[in-house]
């Protein structure tokens, strides 16, 4: 972007495409990905108005946070929208509730990085909502959801004053990230209404959450129907991985455990032995072959007495950012050798080593 003239080209191209849509058949999907600077508000308004008037089924807006959706577009009953994605678009709860209320067929809703979102209440509207995700809405304080067809829910961000999920009989997958992850361990009562029905749990731990877990006894509830756990962990050098064993122990029917993005050189506390009879598959992305990683892999193998498949992904992209190619290759070779040694020392398991 070297001049205002160049910056205007994407906007002009969008205007041209919109004219083409008007001339021919309307599109079923409309995606607007724009480095919005506030000067093209009339164009964005026109595009959203076009989407609503032409009854698109998927609307995806990513506008760099400056654009604000207001309650000013024409209201049409039974709007056929099935997917709505709002990324870096400011919208207050009242306006968002207004638009989803006129979309009885809406199935997927995603809201990310909306600084204006403080309170949001989705109670039986929209009735077909099955997937709902909220991420990085730093000012969100209250979230209330009542959705009989909700299957998947995700929240990534700081702690909020109140989060209520009720009347969600089909909810089987949840994903939590950021500071809110602590609530699973330290405030599990707020999840009591649906924990027993979960089949998949995804947690994005920060190093602060892992540290706090080490200082207090585990308070994880029993996930009596959980079949799959995915952990994405951001940690620092020397941090213990012991808390990562807890979700396995708390899930007696767990079949798949996935671990992603660990950095090298951890101090591992030896896990208490808790033989797990149902765990069949483990996937580890970011295995570096260090002594601490090898020890943790052995702990997992000791616990998972019925394990059938162990996927070890030795690709470690963060190394390439800080080291030259020769050093990267050296570390990669160490990881591959260590992975094969683990396979040799624990036979009877199907190992898939991704080099």
Short mmCIF file of C-alpha atoms in Angstrom, two decimals:
data_model
loop_
_atom_site.label_atom_id
_atom_site.label_comp_id
_atom_site.label_asym_id
_atom_site.label_seq_id
_atom_site.Cartn_x
_atom_site.Cartn_y
_atom_site.Cartn_z
CA UNK A 1 0.00 0.00 0.00
CA UNK A 2 2.22 2.81 -1.25
CA UNK A 3 -0.42 5.41 -2.12
CA UNK A 4 -4.11 6.19 -1.60
CA UNK A 5 -4.68 5.40 -5.27
CA UNK A 6 -3.51 1.81 -4.77
CA UNK A 7 -5.48 1.47 -1.52
CA UNK A 8 -8.72 2.32 -3.32
CA UNK A 9 -8.35 -0.47 -5.88
CA UNK A 10 -9.90 -3.23 -3.71
CA UNK A 11 -12.92 -0.99 -3.05
CA UNK A 12 -13.36 -0.24 -6.74
CA UNK A 13 -13.05 -3.93 -7.57
CA UNK A 14 -15.76 -4.74 -5.02
CA UNK A 15 -18.01 -2.10 -6.59
CA UNK A 16 -17.49 -3.69 -9.99
CA UNK A 17 -18.24 -7.20 -8.69
CA UNK A 18 -21.39 -5.91 -7.00
CA UNK A 19 -22.54 -4.45 -10.33
CA UNK A 20 -21.95 -7.84 -11.95
CA UNK A 21 -24.07 -9.51 -9.25
CA UNK A 22 -26.87 -7.05 -9.90
CA UNK A 23 -26.72 -7.71 -13.65
CA UNK A 24 -26.75 -11.50 -13.37
CA UNK A 25 -27.93 -13.88 -10.66
CA UNK A 26 -27.47 -12.92 -7.01
CA UNK A 27 -24.78 -14.78 -5.10
CA UNK A 28 -25.54 -17.35 -2.40
CA UNK A 29 -22.48 -16.21 -0.45
CA UNK A 30 -20.85 -12.83 0.14
CA UNK A 31 -17.45 -12.33 1.78
CA UNK A 32 -16.05 -8.84 2.40
CA UNK A 33 -12.41 -8.85 3.52
CA UNK A 34 -11.21 -5.27 3.63
CA UNK A 35 -8.66 -3.14 5.47
CA UNK A 36 -11.42 -0.72 6.33
CA UNK A 37 -10.33 2.83 7.22
CA UNK A 38 -13.69 4.52 7.78
CA UNK A 39 -13.85 6.32 4.42
CA UNK A 40 -15.70 3.57 2.59
CA UNK A 41 -18.65 3.30 4.98
CA UNK A 42 -21.23 4.01 2.23
CA UNK A 43 -19.80 1.17 0.15
CA UNK A 44 -19.87 -1.32 3.02
CA UNK A 45 -23.41 -0.27 3.87
CA UNK A 46 -24.39 -0.83 0.28
CA UNK A 47 -22.83 -4.28 0.19
CA UNK A 48 -24.61 -5.39 3.37
CA UNK A 49 -27.86 -3.95 2.07
CA UNK A 50 -27.30 -5.83 -1.19
CA UNK A 51 -26.72 -9.09 0.72
CA UNK A 52 -29.95 -8.70 2.66
CA UNK A 53 -32.05 -7.68 -0.33
CA UNK A 54 -30.73 -10.59 -2.40
CA UNK A 55 -31.23 -13.12 0.39
CA UNK A 56 -27.68 -14.50 0.55
CA UNK A 57 -27.22 -17.60 2.69
CA UNK A 58 -23.71 -16.82 3.94
CA UNK A 59 -22.36 -13.39 4.94
CA UNK A 60 -18.74 -13.01 6.06
CA UNK A 61 -17.48 -9.56 7.13
CA UNK A 62 -13.86 -8.88 8.14
CA UNK A 63 -13.40 -5.12 8.30
CA UNK A 64 -10.55 -4.29 10.68
CA UNK A 65 -12.71 -3.18 13.63
CA UNK A 66 -13.57 0.35 12.49
CA UNK A 67 -16.92 -0.44 10.87
CA UNK A 68 -19.95 -0.48 13.14
CA UNK A 69 -23.12 -2.37 12.26
CA UNK A 70 -26.17 -0.37 13.17
CA UNK A 71 -29.84 -1.22 13.27
CA UNK A 72 -30.65 0.52 10.03
CA UNK A 73 -30.96 -2.11 7.33
CA UNK A 74 -34.41 -3.15 6.12
CA UNK A 75 -36.07 -5.82 8.19
CA UNK A 76 -37.34 -8.79 6.20
CA UNK A 77 -39.11 -11.70 7.82
CA UNK A 78 -37.74 -15.19 7.28
CA UNK A 79 -34.39 -13.99 5.96
CA UNK A 80 -32.68 -17.18 4.60
CA UNK A 81 -29.20 -16.50 6.04
CA UNK A 82 -27.66 -19.72 7.42
CA UNK A 83 -24.11 -18.53 8.23
CA UNK A 84 -22.96 -15.20 9.67
CA UNK A 85 -19.30 -14.40 10.41
CA UNK A 86 -18.32 -11.05 11.92
CA UNK A 87 -14.59 -10.47 12.39
CA UNK A 88 -13.27 -7.14 13.63
CA UNK A 89 -16.70 -5.60 13.21
CA UNK A 90 -18.15 -3.55 16.06
CA UNK A 91 -21.67 -4.57 16.98
CA UNK A 92 -23.60 -4.12 20.21
CA UNK A 93 -25.65 -6.95 21.63
CA UNK A 94 -29.02 -5.32 20.94
CA UNK A 95 -28.24 -4.93 17.23
CA UNK A 96 -26.86 -8.45 16.88
CA UNK A 97 -29.92 -9.87 18.65
CA UNK A 98 -32.12 -7.87 16.28
CA UNK A 99 -30.56 -9.31 13.14
CA UNK A 100 -30.39 -12.93 14.28
CA UNK A 101 -34.04 -12.69 15.30
CA UNK A 102 -35.03 -12.18 11.64
CA UNK A 103 -32.90 -15.14 10.51
CA UNK A 104 -34.91 -18.24 11.50
CA UNK A 105 -32.63 -20.47 9.41
CA UNK A 106 -29.32 -19.28 10.90
CA UNK A 107 -27.17 -22.28 11.87
CA UNK A 108 -23.67 -20.84 12.33
CA UNK A 109 -22.75 -17.59 14.12
CA UNK A 110 -19.19 -16.37 14.70
CA UNK A 111 -18.28 -13.06 16.36
CA UNK A 112 -14.65 -12.06 16.85
CA UNK A 113 -12.87 -8.90 18.03
CA UNK A 114 -15.93 -6.73 18.57
CA UNK A 115 -15.05 -4.08 21.14
CA UNK A 116 -18.66 -2.90 21.31
CA UNK A 117 -20.10 -6.22 22.41
CA UNK A 118 -20.84 -6.07 26.16
CA UNK A 119 -24.10 -7.97 26.69
CA UNK A 120 -25.53 -10.66 24.43
CA UNK A 121 -28.66 -12.69 25.02
CA UNK A 122 -29.66 -15.39 22.55
CA UNK A 123 -32.70 -17.13 23.97
CA UNK A 124 -34.36 -19.49 21.46
CA UNK A 125 -33.40 -17.09 18.67
CA UNK A 126 -32.41 -18.17 16.12
CA UNK A 127 -34.15 -21.53 16.62
CA UNK A 128 -31.87 -23.55 14.33
CA UNK A 129 -28.55 -22.28 15.72
CA UNK A 130 -26.15 -25.25 15.95
CA UNK A 131 -22.70 -23.61 16.05
CA UNK A 132 -21.81 -20.45 17.98
CA UNK A 133 -18.35 -19.01 18.63
CA UNK A 134 -17.23 -15.84 20.39
CA UNK A 135 -13.56 -14.82 20.39
CA UNK A 136 -11.47 -11.87 21.58
CA UNK A 137 -14.40 -9.62 22.53
CA UNK A 138 -12.51 -7.95 25.35
CA UNK A 139 -15.43 -5.95 26.78
CA UNK A 140 -17.96 -8.76 26.91
CA UNK A 141 -19.48 -9.04 30.39
CA UNK A 142 -22.68 -11.08 30.07
CA UNK A 143 -23.52 -13.92 27.71
CA UNK A 144 -26.76 -15.89 27.95
CA UNK A 145 -27.58 -18.71 25.56
CA UNK A 146 -30.63 -20.91 25.34
CA UNK A 147 -30.54 -22.92 22.12
CA UNK A 148 -32.23 -26.32 21.82
CA UNK A 149 -30.30 -27.20 18.63
CA UNK A 150 -26.85 -25.97 19.71
CA UNK A 151 -24.24 -28.68 19.09
CA UNK A 152 -20.96 -26.73 19.22
CA UNK A 153 -20.02 -23.71 21.35
CA UNK A 154 -16.72 -21.87 21.71
CA UNK A 155 -15.45 -18.95 23.75
CA UNK A 156 -11.90 -17.58 23.63
CA UNK A 157 -11.08 -14.61 25.80
CA UNK A 158 -10.89 -13.20 29.32
CA UNK A 159 -13.12 -14.11 32.21
CA UNK A 160 -16.57 -12.58 32.04
CA UNK A 161 -19.04 -11.73 34.80
CA UNK A 162 -21.73 -14.11 33.68
CA UNK A 163 -21.93 -16.88 31.12
CA UNK A 164 -25.10 -18.95 31.14
CA UNK A 165 -25.85 -21.90 28.88
CA UNK A 166 -29.23 -23.46 29.50
CA UNK A 167 -31.59 -25.66 27.54
CA UNK A 168 -28.78 -26.99 25.33
CA UNK A 169 -29.69 -30.71 25.21
CA UNK A 170 -27.69 -31.37 22.02
CA UNK A 171 -24.47 -29.62 23.05
CA UNK A 172 -21.64 -32.12 22.63
CA UNK A 173 -18.59 -29.99 21.76
CA UNK A 174 -17.13 -26.97 23.59
CA UNK A 175 -13.91 -25.06 23.00
CA UNK A 176 -12.48 -22.59 25.52
CA UNK A 177 -9.40 -20.43 25.26
CA UNK A 178 -7.58 -17.69 27.13
CA UNK A 179 -8.14 -16.88 30.77
CA UNK A 180 -11.61 -18.42 30.66
CA UNK A 181 -10.04 -21.90 30.54
CA UNK A 182 -9.54 -21.64 34.29
CA UNK A 183 -13.28 -21.95 34.83
CA UNK A 184 -13.20 -25.62 33.84
CA UNK A 185 -10.96 -26.38 36.83
CA UNK A 186 -11.73 -23.65 39.34
CA UNK A 187 -15.38 -22.87 38.69
CA UNK A 188 -16.79 -26.02 37.13
CA UNK A 189 -20.24 -25.40 38.63
CA UNK A 190 -21.04 -22.91 35.87
CA UNK A 191 -20.62 -25.73 33.35
CA UNK A 192 -22.64 -28.28 35.31
CA UNK A 193 -25.70 -28.06 33.06
CA UNK A 194 -23.94 -29.67 30.09
CA UNK A 195 -20.67 -31.29 31.21
CA UNK A 196 -22.16 -34.78 31.41
CA UNK A 197 -23.22 -34.71 27.75
CA UNK A 198 -19.95 -33.47 26.22
CA UNK A 199 -18.20 -35.72 23.72
CA UNK A 200 -15.42 -33.35 22.61
CA UNK A 201 -13.47 -30.77 24.63
CA UNK A 202 -10.98 -28.30 23.13
CA UNK A 203 -8.85 -26.16 25.45
CA UNK A 204 -6.33 -23.47 24.47
CA UNK A 205 -4.20 -23.07 27.60
CA UNK A 206 -2.00 -20.05 28.28
CA UNK A 207 1.11 -20.33 30.43
CA UNK A 208 -0.66 -18.41 33.22
CA UNK A 209 -3.46 -20.98 33.36
CA UNK A 210 -0.95 -23.85 33.49
CA UNK A 211 0.99 -22.10 36.27
CA UNK A 212 -2.10 -21.56 38.39
CA UNK A 213 -3.11 -25.19 37.93
CA UNK A 214 0.19 -26.30 39.44
CA UNK A 215 -0.38 -24.22 42.58
CA UNK A 216 -3.77 -25.70 43.46
CA UNK A 217 -5.18 -29.24 43.66
CA UNK A 218 -6.99 -30.48 40.58
CA UNK A 219 -10.68 -29.71 40.62
CA UNK A 220 -11.65 -31.15 37.27
CA UNK A 221 -15.11 -32.71 37.25
CA UNK A 222 -15.66 -36.14 35.76
CA UNK A 223 -16.43 -35.98 32.04
CA UNK A 224 -18.51 -39.14 31.92
CA UNK A 225 -19.17 -39.11 28.13
CA UNK A 226 -16.09 -37.34 26.81
CA UNK A 227 -14.48 -39.17 23.87
CA UNK A 228 -11.97 -36.64 22.51
CA UNK A 229 -9.72 -33.99 24.10
CA UNK A 230 -7.67 -31.47 22.13
CA UNK A 231 -5.14 -29.29 23.96
CA UNK A 232 -3.28 -26.35 22.46
CA UNK A 233 -0.73 -25.16 24.99
CA UNK A 234 1.41 -22.01 25.03
CA UNK A 235 4.14 -22.32 27.64
CA UNK A 236 7.59 -21.06 28.49
CA UNK A 237 10.90 -22.83 28.90
CA UNK A 238 11.06 -24.95 32.02
CA UNK A 239 7.31 -25.03 32.69
CA UNK A 240 5.85 -28.29 33.96
CA UNK A 241 3.46 -30.28 31.77
CA UNK A 242 1.89 -32.19 34.63
CA UNK A 243 -1.50 -30.40 34.36
CA UNK A 244 -1.97 -31.87 30.88
CA UNK A 245 -2.49 -35.31 32.39
CA UNK A 246 -5.56 -34.13 34.33
CA UNK A 247 -8.09 -34.14 31.43
CA UNK A 248 -7.15 -37.73 30.63
CA UNK A 249 -7.65 -38.87 34.20
CA UNK A 250 -11.01 -37.05 34.40
CA UNK A 251 -12.36 -38.70 31.23
CA UNK A 252 -12.86 -42.45 31.78
CA UNK A 253 -14.27 -43.03 28.26
CA UNK A 254 -11.67 -40.91 26.44
CA UNK A 255 -10.54 -42.40 23.13
CA UNK A 256 -8.50 -39.63 21.46
CA UNK A 257 -6.03 -37.20 23.05
CA UNK A 258 -4.39 -34.49 20.93
CA UNK A 259 -1.59 -32.15 22.04
CA UNK A 260 -0.40 -29.24 19.91
CA UNK A 261 2.27 -26.52 19.89
CA UNK A 262 4.56 -27.15 22.81
CA UNK A 263 7.90 -25.40 23.06
CA UNK A 264 11.11 -27.19 23.95
CA UNK A 265 12.82 -27.96 27.25
CA UNK A 266 10.16 -28.55 29.88
CA UNK A 267 10.61 -29.80 33.39
CA UNK A 268 8.20 -32.71 33.73
CA UNK A 269 6.86 -33.83 37.07
CA UNK A 270 6.32 -37.55 37.12
CA UNK A 271 2.62 -38.24 36.81
CA UNK A 272 0.84 -40.47 39.27
CA UNK A 273 -0.09 -43.69 37.51
CA UNK A 274 -3.72 -43.73 36.45
CA UNK A 275 -4.22 -46.58 33.97
CA UNK A 276 -6.70 -45.53 31.31
CA UNK A 277 -8.63 -48.36 29.68
CA UNK A 278 -10.41 -46.51 26.84
CA UNK A 279 -7.80 -44.14 25.36
CA UNK A 280 -7.03 -45.46 21.87
CA UNK A 281 -5.36 -42.59 20.03
CA UNK A 282 -2.85 -39.84 20.92
CA UNK A 283 -1.64 -37.10 18.59
CA UNK A 284 1.28 -34.84 19.52
CA UNK A 285 2.11 -31.89 17.25
CA UNK A 286 5.45 -30.22 17.99
CA UNK A 287 7.48 -33.10 19.43
CA UNK A 288 11.11 -31.92 19.60
CA UNK A 289 12.91 -34.98 20.98
CA UNK A 290 14.21 -33.26 24.12
CA UNK A 291 14.53 -35.26 27.32
CA UNK A 292 11.46 -33.64 28.84
CA UNK A 293 9.33 -34.38 25.78
CA UNK A 294 10.50 -37.99 25.76
CA UNK A 295 9.65 -38.35 29.45
CA UNK A 296 6.20 -36.92 28.93
CA UNK A 297 5.60 -39.27 26.00
CA UNK A 298 6.55 -42.20 28.22
CA UNK A 299 4.11 -40.98 30.90
CA UNK A 300 1.35 -40.93 28.32
CA UNK A 301 2.23 -44.43 27.15
CA UNK A 302 2.26 -45.71 30.72
CA UNK A 303 -1.21 -44.30 31.38
CA UNK A 304 -2.80 -45.32 28.07
CA UNK A 305 -2.70 -49.08 28.59
CA UNK A 306 -5.12 -49.72 25.67
CA UNK A 307 -3.49 -47.32 23.20
CA UNK A 308 -3.66 -48.37 19.53
CA UNK A 309 -2.27 -45.35 17.65
CA UNK A 310 0.33 -42.72 18.57
CA UNK A 311 0.86 -39.94 16.02
CA UNK A 312 4.08 -37.98 16.58
CA UNK A 313 4.45 -34.87 14.43
CA UNK A 314 8.07 -33.71 14.59
CA UNK A 315 7.42 -30.58 12.54
CA UNK A 316 8.29 -27.65 14.76
CA UNK A 317 7.73 -24.38 12.83
CA UNK A 318 8.72 -21.99 15.66
CA UNK A 319 12.34 -23.17 15.45
CA UNK A 320 12.62 -21.95 11.88
CA UNK A 321 11.81 -18.42 13.01
CA UNK A 322 14.76 -18.16 15.40
CA UNK A 323 17.46 -20.45 13.99
CA UNK A 324 19.25 -20.91 10.72
CA UNK A 325 18.42 -23.82 8.45
CA UNK A 326 21.32 -26.02 9.59
CA UNK A 327 20.32 -25.69 13.23
CA UNK A 328 16.70 -26.41 12.33
CA UNK A 329 17.71 -29.61 10.49
CA UNK A 330 19.83 -30.71 13.46
CA UNK A 331 16.95 -30.31 15.90
CA UNK A 332 14.56 -32.00 13.49
CA UNK A 333 16.89 -35.01 13.23
CA UNK A 334 17.04 -35.26 17.04
CA UNK A 335 13.23 -35.27 17.17
CA UNK A 336 12.91 -37.98 14.51
CA UNK A 337 15.48 -40.25 16.19
CA UNK A 338 13.82 -39.81 19.57
CA UNK A 339 10.39 -40.59 18.09
CA UNK A 340 11.65 -43.85 16.60
CA UNK A 341 13.32 -44.82 19.89
CA UNK A 342 10.02 -44.34 21.68
CA UNK A 343 8.35 -46.57 19.11
CA UNK A 344 10.99 -49.26 19.61
CA UNK A 345 10.75 -49.15 23.39
CA UNK A 346 6.93 -49.45 23.44
CA UNK A 347 6.03 -52.08 20.81
CA UNK A 348 2.53 -53.25 20.02
CA UNK A 349 1.28 -49.76 19.10
CA UNK A 350 0.73 -48.33 15.63
CA UNK A 351 3.12 -45.34 15.41
CA UNK A 352 2.73 -42.70 12.73
CA UNK A 353 5.82 -40.50 12.79
CA UNK A 354 5.41 -37.42 10.63
CA UNK A 355 8.83 -36.25 9.48
#
